[in-house]
């Protein structure tokens, strides 16, 4: 561009400045009249203008040969970023900038009509300067859109990778659980089969016969329980379970469960205590809350027996936590959860070890989590001295609890210290959203993803 005394361009610059408000208003009117720019109507005046006054200031400063107050590329990128956040397509941003170009060119034509004595070469210089500024604005906005598109695509790719990894991990965890369940089933069936074989022996005393019958009944009961749990887990994983949200007194449910389990606790020489407010009213699924509490309570009672000489302890407690959350905790004095670092429960439940932990305050890393006392298939000769029920692994039951917690928007935490016991803590919302609310949320989220994905 040829060198020109800035004083010669000052009248044109002053004219454009005096028309600044009209230019911005005419720009908006042109955009609103463009049927392809439907999103403009949702923008306030400040949102629509955004950084355009700054860009027009830069145009004036260039015409007058003054230092630029802002970097044009940054202003253009900022304008593009703003339009991205307003869910505008790149083509929409380009169209609105085209309308601004047309408005500025018309203003230049009007100036020439009002002041015909103006040297046409000066008008040409201003025309070129307007074109240069708007071209840089186009470029800066496009570059910002391109950067955001790449970031968005990278984010989507990472999200997809994470989803695939989660699905693979879930498949591995499910395989581990099924292997453990198969091991437990095989153990119980082995005991039952051996007991049935021994019952066929001649010359059995009445006491031995009763003992083997009890073993058979007990282990067949274990098999039935595990099969029922596998069916429950299958239903949960397939999404067949539905929420039935009602007004529930959680205290009443937990007190009733504890009272009903006192007999089991006494036979295992365990002290079972309940602590919580007399009433704790929440909105949740009563049946699923009962299943969570029952699974955790039975699990604690199953692994807290310290033998006939020492009493075990299981404590069930509950309380409000603020206005929107309540917590249920079940702590036992059992052997704790331990095992190899690859254990499924460790990976899924993410044991809690932090300054506020009840157990393991001195630990810097969570204990590895694994069911203990996984049963082996006893030989027939060992059955004659076996008097206790074969313990079953807790993996399935805790998986069921985890799925139920997810349905109730609850978090399941675990603290454990070998030789001292385990604490399961469930944090639940006071009001669980029902299926209709969840469907509305899913629809809204799907709409938001669709808007982003169309870019």
mmCIF file of N, CA and C in Angstrom, residues 22 127 150 248:
data_model
loop_
_atom_site.group_PDB
_atom_site.id
_atom_site.type_symbol
_atom_site.label_atom_id
_atom_site.label_comp_id
_atom_site.label_asym_id
_atom_site.label_seq_id
_atom_site.Cartn_x
_atom_site.Cartn_y
_atom_site.Cartn_z
ATOM 1 N N UNK A 22 -24.016 3.294 14.468
ATOM 2 C CA UNK A 22 -24.865 2.948 13.329
ATOM 3 C C UNK A 22 -24.296 1.754 12.569
ATOM 4 N N UNK A 127 -10.280 1.719 1.596
ATOM 5 C CA UNK A 127 -10.898 0.454 1.178
ATOM 6 C C UNK A 127 -9.936 -0.713 1.401
ATOM 7 N N UNK A 150 -9.764 -29.177 16.506
ATOM 8 C CA UNK A 150 -8.776 -30.221 16.757
ATOM 9 C C UNK A 150 -8.786 -30.638 18.223
ATOM 10 N N UNK A 248 -39.144 -42.905 51.954
ATOM 11 C CA UNK A 248 -38.648 -44.036 52.743
ATOM 12 C C UNK A 248 -38.031 -43.523 54.034
#
